[in-house]
Structure formats: C-alpha cells, structure tokens
C-alpha cells in the first residue's frame, strides 16, 4: 500500500491537471461560439453557390473553362486535407487522416498517383509517415483564419489542375453538424460536377447575363475558394467542439480519480492508525505481563 505522502502528491497532481483541462475546455468553448456563428452564416452561401455553379456547368461544355474540363486520362489525384495544428481533441484528427488515407489508397489501387496539400500540422506529419507526396503544407493558419488563406490554396489547386498535374481534386474536412457530432467528409472539388438534368428541370430556372464564358471566368475560381473556405470554417468549428468535449471528459475523469485517491488516502490513514494502536496495546500487554 502506498504511503500517505505518495497519495497526497497524486491527489495534488490530479487537481492541477483538472485545472488545466477545465481552462482548456473553457478556451475551446469560447472559440466554438465564434466559429459556429461563422460557419452557420457562411454555409447557406456556399451551398447556394455550389447549386448555382452546378446548374451553370450543366448548360455549357467543359471546354468553356479549364476548371470545367474533364481530363480524358485520370492519372493524378490531388487531395486537400484539413486537420488541426494541435492535439488534445480526441479522435478528431485520427478520423480525418483515416478518411484521407482510405481515399488515397482506393485511388492508388486504381493505378493513379496521389499527392496531398495539407492544412494543419497533424495531417502533414501523418501523410509524411505514409510516404505520399506533399505538394504544399500550411500550418498555424487556423487561429487567424481568413478568406486569403482559401484564396492562396485555391490558386495552387487551380494552377495544378490547369497544368494537368492533377486530374481529380478532393477536399477532406470535418463537417460541423452539432456540438457532439462532427463528420469526416470527402467531397470532389474538381472537375465541377454538373447538375442532373432532372434536378435542373425540377428546380429553379436561372437566367444568366452576360454570356456563359464571361461568367465562368469570374465564378469558377471564386467557387473553388468558397468551397475551400467553407471546409476551413467547418473544420475549425469541429476542432473546437471536439476539444471542448475531450477536455470536459478529462475534467470528469479527474474528479473520479480524485474521489478514488481520497478514498485510498483515508484507507491508508486508517490502516496506519490501526497499526499504531495495535503497537500501543501490544506494548501495554507486554508491560503488564
């Protein structure tokens, strides 16, 4: 049985850990409020942009813009993987990395070459260990998240696709559904998937001015940036929610450990008292005899 001093030190250590996890949970909660508001405001715009551009792509030929062109030979696949820079958020990063690697290995089995653009230190380190090519990596950008980050990534992807160094582009991110649910998602970015003819006929009829070529030159790069920015916002909100949930669980575990250690401390102290009493009684009996 451990000594009273050892148990006291353990209790003190767990209490300090509890203070840290509680503080980190509060920081994540504060960050989540702002991130949740941003993605909830931006998501309808991104969805409508996607719907409108899919409808526009269905009305034109792929040759009207390089980003609409469906390459005949699909040899190269580019995956944009968004993760966090820090850990302590449960299985958040592991789920994203597994989703990206599953997609990459499926494309490799089809005989295609897979490369990555990584946003976040955790994803970059994991892809390096799996020997996939990393075209570029960005770290420490989630704290100062702005549209310029998405624009920079979008320009890199556009150049890679138009130079035929990528024939398919996918985005892997965590979709923020609720405080307790974040879904690892992979979605195709390029080429733009045209809307189904049935959906177009049954949905809203769009009237476009000026001509389609001018619109595509303006909207396609912006569409790419919007979808990337939506993925960044979703991922940032999901990261904070996962970290808050993980830190709350860690705080609750600290409470349980403190209770168990306090019980052990009381048992240890009672045992020590009992042993001392037995020594006293034994000594008194020895004197009397």
mmCIF file of C-alpha atoms in Angstrom:
data_model
loop_
_atom_site.group_PDB
_atom_site.id
_atom_site.type_symbol
_atom_site.label_atom_id
_atom_site.label_comp_id
_atom_site.label_asym_id
_atom_site.label_seq_id
_atom_site.Cartn_x
_atom_site.Cartn_y
_atom_site.Cartn_z
ATOM 1 C CA UNK A 1 0.000 0.000 0.000
ATOM 2 C CA UNK A 2 1.414 3.492 -0.902
ATOM 3 C CA UNK A 3 2.388 5.907 1.835
ATOM 4 C CA UNK A 4 0.232 8.867 2.843
ATOM 5 C CA UNK A 5 2.742 11.263 1.275
ATOM 6 C CA UNK A 6 2.606 9.475 -2.077
ATOM 7 C CA UNK A 7 -1.199 9.569 -2.148
ATOM 8 C CA UNK A 8 -1.197 13.281 -1.238
ATOM 9 C CA UNK A 9 1.189 14.019 -4.100
ATOM 10 C CA UNK A 10 -1.002 12.086 -6.516
ATOM 11 C CA UNK A 11 -4.109 13.989 -5.432
ATOM 12 C CA UNK A 12 -2.298 17.301 -5.821
ATOM 13 C CA UNK A 13 -1.097 16.332 -9.309
ATOM 14 C CA UNK A 14 -4.580 15.314 -10.460
ATOM 15 C CA UNK A 15 -6.031 18.582 -9.115
ATOM 16 C CA UNK A 16 -3.504 20.583 -11.132
ATOM 17 C CA UNK A 17 -4.343 18.538 -14.221
ATOM 18 C CA UNK A 18 -8.027 19.238 -13.625
ATOM 19 C CA UNK A 19 -7.352 22.970 -13.540
ATOM 20 C CA UNK A 20 -5.557 22.738 -16.892
ATOM 21 C CA UNK A 21 -8.266 20.656 -18.599
ATOM 22 C CA UNK A 22 -11.007 22.919 -17.259
ATOM 23 C CA UNK A 23 -9.204 26.013 -18.574
ATOM 24 C CA UNK A 24 -8.626 24.409 -21.980
ATOM 25 C CA UNK A 25 -12.278 23.395 -22.139
ATOM 26 C CA UNK A 26 -13.340 26.990 -21.445
ATOM 27 C CA UNK A 27 -10.987 28.322 -24.132
ATOM 28 C CA UNK A 28 -12.355 25.802 -26.662
ATOM 29 C CA UNK A 29 -15.914 26.723 -25.683
ATOM 30 C CA UNK A 30 -15.218 30.421 -26.264
ATOM 31 C CA UNK A 31 -13.616 29.671 -29.638
ATOM 32 C CA UNK A 32 -16.509 27.417 -30.612
ATOM 33 C CA UNK A 33 -19.102 30.171 -30.225
ATOM 34 C CA UNK A 34 -17.430 32.390 -32.795
ATOM 35 C CA UNK A 35 -16.561 29.525 -35.151
ATOM 36 C CA UNK A 36 -20.104 28.151 -35.031
ATOM 37 C CA UNK A 37 -21.596 31.542 -35.872
ATOM 38 C CA UNK A 38 -19.219 31.978 -38.808
ATOM 39 C CA UNK A 39 -19.957 28.600 -40.398
ATOM 40 C CA UNK A 40 -23.710 28.896 -39.838
ATOM 41 C CA UNK A 41 -23.695 32.266 -41.628
ATOM 42 C CA UNK A 42 -21.409 31.116 -44.460
ATOM 43 C CA UNK A 43 -22.790 27.621 -45.162
ATOM 44 C CA UNK A 44 -26.049 28.719 -46.924
ATOM 45 C CA UNK A 45 -24.000 30.971 -49.234
ATOM 46 C CA UNK A 46 -21.579 28.133 -50.060
ATOM 47 C CA UNK A 47 -24.419 25.669 -50.699
ATOM 48 C CA UNK A 48 -26.252 28.111 -52.968
ATOM 49 C CA UNK A 49 -23.033 28.914 -54.814
ATOM 50 C CA UNK A 50 -22.458 25.191 -55.376
ATOM 51 C CA UNK A 51 -26.024 24.679 -56.643
ATOM 52 C CA UNK A 52 -25.859 27.643 -58.991
ATOM 53 C CA UNK A 53 -22.482 26.715 -60.451
ATOM 54 C CA UNK A 54 -23.511 23.076 -60.927
ATOM 55 C CA UNK A 55 -26.522 24.324 -62.871
ATOM 56 C CA UNK A 56 -24.284 26.615 -64.933
ATOM 57 C CA UNK A 57 -21.871 23.746 -65.641
ATOM 58 C CA UNK A 58 -24.775 21.623 -66.897
ATOM 59 C CA UNK A 59 -25.578 24.281 -69.519
ATOM 60 C CA UNK A 60 -22.114 24.504 -71.016
ATOM 61 C CA UNK A 61 -19.294 22.403 -72.394
ATOM 62 C CA UNK A 62 -16.160 21.576 -70.408
ATOM 63 C CA UNK A 63 -14.033 23.396 -72.986
ATOM 64 C CA UNK A 64 -15.538 26.751 -71.933
ATOM 65 C CA UNK A 65 -13.202 26.860 -68.942
ATOM 66 C CA UNK A 66 -10.125 24.875 -67.908
ATOM 67 C CA UNK A 67 -11.548 24.106 -64.434
ATOM 68 C CA UNK A 68 -14.635 22.540 -66.035
ATOM 69 C CA UNK A 69 -12.628 20.346 -68.369
ATOM 70 C CA UNK A 70 -12.933 16.655 -67.611
ATOM 71 C CA UNK A 71 -9.495 15.188 -68.351
ATOM 72 C CA UNK A 72 -9.680 12.095 -70.509
ATOM 73 C CA UNK A 73 -6.841 10.271 -68.754
ATOM 74 C CA UNK A 74 -7.180 10.429 -64.992
ATOM 75 C CA UNK A 75 -3.714 9.597 -63.725
ATOM 76 C CA UNK A 76 -3.152 12.118 -60.932
ATOM 77 C CA UNK A 77 -5.308 12.746 -57.868
ATOM 78 C CA UNK A 78 -4.847 15.702 -55.531
ATOM 79 C CA UNK A 79 -6.314 15.605 -52.000
ATOM 80 C CA UNK A 80 -6.669 18.729 -49.875
ATOM 81 C CA UNK A 81 -6.568 17.516 -46.267
ATOM 82 C CA UNK A 82 -7.568 19.895 -43.456
ATOM 83 C CA UNK A 83 -6.662 18.967 -39.876
ATOM 84 C CA UNK A 84 -5.677 20.846 -36.721
ATOM 85 C CA UNK A 85 -2.242 22.022 -35.621
ATOM 86 C CA UNK A 86 -2.698 20.833 -32.036
ATOM 87 C CA UNK A 87 -3.910 17.652 -30.409
ATOM 88 C CA UNK A 88 -5.985 17.099 -27.263
ATOM 89 C CA UNK A 89 -9.199 16.884 -29.294
ATOM 90 C CA UNK A 90 -9.992 13.186 -29.043
ATOM 91 C CA UNK A 91 -10.199 11.204 -32.276
ATOM 92 C CA UNK A 92 -10.814 14.314 -34.390
ATOM 93 C CA UNK A 93 -7.538 14.254 -36.335
ATOM 94 C CA UNK A 94 -7.331 10.457 -36.467
ATOM 95 C CA UNK A 95 -10.735 10.224 -38.169
ATOM 96 C CA UNK A 96 -9.792 12.864 -40.752
ATOM 97 C CA UNK A 97 -6.441 11.237 -41.520
ATOM 98 C CA UNK A 98 -8.019 7.795 -41.843
ATOM 99 C CA UNK A 99 -10.647 9.182 -44.237
ATOM 100 C CA UNK A 100 -7.947 10.799 -46.392
ATOM 101 C CA UNK A 101 -5.726 7.694 -46.391
ATOM 102 C CA UNK A 102 -8.662 5.448 -47.273
ATOM 103 C CA UNK A 103 -9.451 7.674 -50.255
ATOM 104 C CA UNK A 104 -5.782 7.818 -51.277
ATOM 105 C CA UNK A 105 -5.310 4.053 -51.126
ATOM 106 C CA UNK A 106 -8.520 3.494 -53.107
ATOM 107 C CA UNK A 107 -7.215 5.799 -55.858
ATOM 108 C CA UNK A 108 -3.799 4.147 -55.737
ATOM 109 C CA UNK A 109 -5.419 0.749 -56.238
ATOM 110 C CA UNK A 110 -6.873 2.150 -59.486
ATOM 111 C CA UNK A 111 -3.334 2.888 -60.688
ATOM 112 C CA UNK A 112 -3.440 6.628 -60.024
ATOM 113 C CA UNK A 113 -0.738 8.771 -58.441
ATOM 114 C CA UNK A 114 -1.910 10.554 -55.273
ATOM 115 C CA UNK A 115 -0.496 13.777 -53.858
ATOM 116 C CA UNK A 116 -1.611 15.997 -50.972
ATOM 117 C CA UNK A 117 -1.986 19.604 -49.945
ATOM 118 C CA UNK A 118 -2.096 19.663 -46.147
ATOM 119 C CA UNK A 119 -3.532 22.374 -43.917
ATOM 120 C CA UNK A 120 -2.618 21.629 -40.306
ATOM 121 C CA UNK A 121 0.435 20.105 -38.658
ATOM 122 C CA UNK A 122 -1.236 16.819 -37.650
ATOM 123 C CA UNK A 123 -2.263 15.918 -41.181
ATOM 124 C CA UNK A 124 1.091 16.931 -42.642
ATOM 125 C CA UNK A 125 3.019 14.730 -40.198
ATOM 126 C CA UNK A 126 0.728 11.750 -40.793
ATOM 127 C CA UNK A 127 0.970 11.975 -44.600
ATOM 128 C CA UNK A 128 4.754 12.189 -44.397
ATOM 129 C CA UNK A 129 4.836 8.925 -42.462
ATOM 130 C CA UNK A 130 2.762 7.230 -45.173
ATOM 131 C CA UNK A 131 5.165 8.245 -47.969
ATOM 132 C CA UNK A 132 2.689 10.237 -50.056
ATOM 133 C CA UNK A 133 3.885 13.303 -51.951
ATOM 134 C CA UNK A 134 3.001 16.643 -50.309
ATOM 135 C CA UNK A 135 2.790 19.485 -52.834
ATOM 136 C CA UNK A 136 2.460 22.135 -50.126
ATOM 137 C CA UNK A 137 1.674 22.368 -46.429
ATOM 138 C CA UNK A 138 0.297 25.207 -44.322
ATOM 139 C CA UNK A 139 0.472 25.287 -40.529
ATOM 140 C CA UNK A 140 -0.617 27.727 -37.827
ATOM 141 C CA UNK A 141 -3.251 29.370 -40.043
ATOM 142 C CA UNK A 142 -6.419 28.282 -38.216
ATOM 143 C CA UNK A 143 -6.029 30.857 -35.455
ATOM 144 C CA UNK A 144 -6.103 33.754 -37.941
ATOM 145 C CA UNK A 145 -8.478 32.173 -40.412
ATOM 146 C CA UNK A 146 -9.488 34.479 -43.274
ATOM 147 C CA UNK A 147 -10.521 34.236 -46.891
ATOM 148 C CA UNK A 148 -6.985 34.958 -48.106
ATOM 149 C CA UNK A 149 -5.912 31.529 -46.855
ATOM 150 C CA UNK A 150 -8.581 29.873 -49.000
ATOM 151 C CA UNK A 151 -7.628 32.062 -51.973
ATOM 152 C CA UNK A 152 -3.975 31.039 -51.696
ATOM 153 C CA UNK A 153 -4.880 27.350 -51.573
ATOM 154 C CA UNK A 154 -7.373 27.774 -54.402
ATOM 155 C CA UNK A 155 -4.756 29.395 -56.658
ATOM 156 C CA UNK A 156 -2.388 26.485 -56.053
ATOM 157 C CA UNK A 157 -5.093 23.937 -56.873
ATOM 158 C CA UNK A 158 -6.223 25.832 -59.997
ATOM 159 C CA UNK A 159 -2.669 26.005 -61.332
ATOM 160 C CA UNK A 160 -2.075 22.311 -60.617
ATOM 161 C CA UNK A 161 -5.316 21.301 -62.354
ATOM 162 C CA UNK A 162 -4.927 23.517 -65.416
ATOM 163 C CA UNK A 163 -1.335 22.318 -65.895
ATOM 164 C CA UNK A 164 -2.637 18.717 -65.959
ATOM 165 C CA UNK A 165 -0.651 17.803 -62.844
ATOM 166 C CA UNK A 166 -3.968 16.819 -61.233
ATOM 167 C CA UNK A 167 -6.953 15.241 -62.941
ATOM 168 C CA UNK A 168 -9.178 14.965 -59.865
ATOM 169 C CA UNK A 169 -9.219 17.121 -56.737
ATOM 170 C CA UNK A 170 -10.869 16.134 -53.445
ATOM 171 C CA UNK A 171 -11.414 18.034 -50.201
ATOM 172 C CA UNK A 172 -11.272 16.145 -46.882
ATOM 173 C CA UNK A 173 -12.562 18.058 -43.874
ATOM 174 C CA UNK A 174 -14.757 17.626 -40.798
ATOM 175 C CA UNK A 175 -18.314 18.859 -41.243
ATOM 176 C CA UNK A 176 -19.705 20.519 -38.127
ATOM 177 C CA UNK A 177 -23.172 19.055 -37.506
ATOM 178 C CA UNK A 178 -23.672 19.774 -33.805
ATOM 179 C CA UNK A 179 -21.750 20.235 -30.570
ATOM 180 C CA UNK A 180 -21.451 16.469 -30.153
ATOM 181 C CA UNK A 181 -21.231 15.378 -33.807
ATOM 182 C CA UNK A 182 -18.520 16.143 -36.353
ATOM 183 C CA UNK A 183 -18.482 14.080 -39.547
ATOM 184 C CA UNK A 184 -15.253 13.450 -41.548
ATOM 185 C CA UNK A 185 -16.243 14.258 -45.128
ATOM 186 C CA UNK A 186 -14.587 13.884 -48.525
ATOM 187 C CA UNK A 187 -16.065 15.840 -51.424
ATOM 188 C CA UNK A 188 -14.922 16.293 -55.048
ATOM 189 C CA UNK A 189 -13.765 19.823 -55.873
ATOM 190 C CA UNK A 190 -12.627 19.493 -59.494
ATOM 191 C CA UNK A 191 -13.840 18.965 -62.078
ATOM 192 C CA UNK A 192 -17.139 20.633 -61.171
ATOM 193 C CA UNK A 193 -19.930 18.060 -61.258
ATOM 194 C CA UNK A 194 -22.814 19.329 -63.449
ATOM 195 C CA UNK A 195 -26.308 19.220 -62.006
ATOM 196 C CA UNK A 196 -28.566 16.341 -63.001
ATOM 197 C CA UNK A 197 -30.934 17.253 -65.800
ATOM 198 C CA UNK A 198 -33.924 16.129 -63.701
ATOM 199 C CA UNK A 199 -32.836 18.348 -60.825
ATOM 200 C CA UNK A 200 -32.350 21.272 -63.178
ATOM 201 C CA UNK A 201 -35.799 20.826 -64.682
ATOM 202 C CA UNK A 202 -37.497 20.466 -61.336
ATOM 203 C CA UNK A 203 -35.566 23.204 -59.543
ATOM 204 C CA UNK A 204 -35.063 26.924 -60.019
ATOM 205 C CA UNK A 205 -34.607 28.219 -63.553
ATOM 206 C CA UNK A 206 -31.605 30.562 -63.648
ATOM 207 C CA UNK A 207 -31.191 33.320 -66.216
ATOM 208 C CA UNK A 208 -27.531 34.236 -66.790
ATOM 209 C CA UNK A 209 -26.136 37.508 -68.098
ATOM 210 C CA UNK A 210 -23.658 38.173 -69.671
ATOM 211 C CA UNK A 211 -22.586 35.122 -71.669
ATOM 212 C CA UNK A 212 -21.532 31.863 -70.067
ATOM 213 C CA UNK A 213 -17.816 32.234 -70.854
ATOM 214 C CA UNK A 214 -17.525 35.533 -69.014
ATOM 215 C CA UNK A 215 -19.437 34.188 -66.021
ATOM 216 C CA UNK A 216 -17.353 31.059 -65.794
ATOM 217 C CA UNK A 217 -14.082 33.007 -65.886
ATOM 218 C CA UNK A 218 -15.292 35.049 -62.917
ATOM 219 C CA UNK A 219 -17.217 32.465 -60.897
ATOM 220 C CA UNK A 220 -15.179 29.255 -61.180
ATOM 221 C CA UNK A 221 -12.083 30.466 -59.278
ATOM 222 C CA UNK A 222 -14.373 32.072 -56.712
ATOM 223 C CA UNK A 223 -16.365 28.832 -56.392
ATOM 224 C CA UNK A 224 -13.172 26.936 -55.594
ATOM 225 C CA UNK A 225 -12.165 29.487 -52.957
ATOM 226 C CA UNK A 226 -15.637 29.473 -51.411
ATOM 227 C CA UNK A 227 -15.734 25.691 -51.036
ATOM 228 C CA UNK A 228 -12.233 25.630 -49.519
ATOM 229 C CA UNK A 229 -13.134 28.417 -47.105
ATOM 230 C CA UNK A 230 -16.303 26.558 -46.135
ATOM 231 C CA UNK A 231 -14.173 23.471 -45.383
ATOM 232 C CA UNK A 232 -11.783 25.548 -43.257
ATOM 233 C CA UNK A 233 -14.630 27.095 -41.245
ATOM 234 C CA UNK A 234 -16.355 23.732 -40.778
ATOM 235 C CA UNK A 235 -13.108 22.143 -39.668
ATOM 236 C CA UNK A 236 -12.283 24.935 -37.212
ATOM 237 C CA UNK A 237 -15.706 24.693 -35.564
ATOM 238 C CA UNK A 238 -15.438 20.893 -35.419
ATOM 239 C CA UNK A 239 -11.959 21.097 -33.871
ATOM 240 C CA UNK A 240 -13.139 23.386 -31.071
ATOM 241 C CA UNK A 241 -16.204 21.239 -30.403
ATOM 242 C CA UNK A 242 -14.093 18.066 -30.270
ATOM 243 C CA UNK A 243 -11.529 19.701 -27.971
ATOM 244 C CA UNK A 244 -14.213 21.050 -25.646
ATOM 245 C CA UNK A 245 -15.837 17.606 -25.450
ATOM 246 C CA UNK A 246 -12.459 15.914 -24.821
ATOM 247 C CA UNK A 247 -11.457 18.402 -22.118
ATOM 248 C CA UNK A 248 -14.833 18.058 -20.371
ATOM 249 C CA UNK A 249 -14.378 14.291 -20.326
ATOM 250 C CA UNK A 250 -10.844 14.717 -18.978
ATOM 251 C CA UNK A 251 -12.131 17.020 -16.213
ATOM 252 C CA UNK A 252 -14.779 14.469 -15.238
ATOM 253 C CA UNK A 253 -12.143 11.742 -15.183
ATOM 254 C CA UNK A 254 -10.016 13.908 -12.875
ATOM 255 C CA UNK A 255 -12.961 14.201 -10.482
ATOM 256 C CA UNK A 256 -13.335 10.414 -10.452
ATOM 257 C CA UNK A 257 -9.596 9.935 -9.856
ATOM 258 C CA UNK A 258 -9.622 12.457 -7.010
ATOM 259 C CA UNK A 259 -12.511 10.578 -5.403
ATOM 260 C CA UNK A 260 -10.702 7.253 -5.738
ATOM 261 C CA UNK A 261 -7.428 8.666 -4.398
ATOM 262 C CA UNK A 262 -9.208 10.340 -1.488
ATOM 263 C CA UNK A 263 -10.759 7.008 -0.582
ATOM 264 C CA UNK A 264 -7.327 5.356 -0.830
ATOM 265 C CA UNK A 265 -5.856 8.123 1.355
ATOM 266 C CA UNK A 266 -8.489 7.538 4.033
ATOM 267 C CA UNK A 267 -7.921 3.779 3.952
ATOM 268 C CA UNK A 268 -4.170 4.252 4.171
ATOM 269 C CA UNK A 269 -4.505 6.650 7.101
ATOM 270 C CA UNK A 270 -6.911 4.323 8.895
ATOM 271 C CA UNK A 271 -4.513 1.421 8.400
ATOM 272 C CA UNK A 272 -1.659 3.488 9.828
ATOM 273 C CA UNK A 273 -3.775 4.465 12.853
ATOM 274 C CA UNK A 274 -4.830 0.855 13.399
ATOM 275 C CA UNK A 275 -1.217 -0.337 13.265
ATOM 276 C CA UNK A 276 -0.155 2.308 15.777
ATOM 277 C CA UNK A 277 -2.974 1.309 18.156
ATOM 278 C CA UNK A 278 -2.012 -2.336 17.844
ATOM 279 C CA UNK A 279 1.591 -1.449 18.696
ATOM 280 C CA UNK A 280 0.453 0.540 21.765
ATOM 281 C CA UNK A 281 -1.858 -2.259 23.002
ATOM 282 C CA UNK A 282 0.814 -4.854 22.357
ATOM 283 C CA UNK A 283 3.366 -2.820 24.326
ATOM 284 C CA UNK A 284 0.924 -2.311 27.224
ATOM 285 C CA UNK A 285 0.151 -6.028 27.362
ATOM 286 C CA UNK A 286 3.866 -6.806 27.360
ATOM 287 C CA UNK A 287 4.442 -4.454 30.364
ATOM 288 C CA UNK A 288 1.563 -5.956 32.324
ATOM 289 C CA UNK A 289 2.800 -9.487 31.784
#
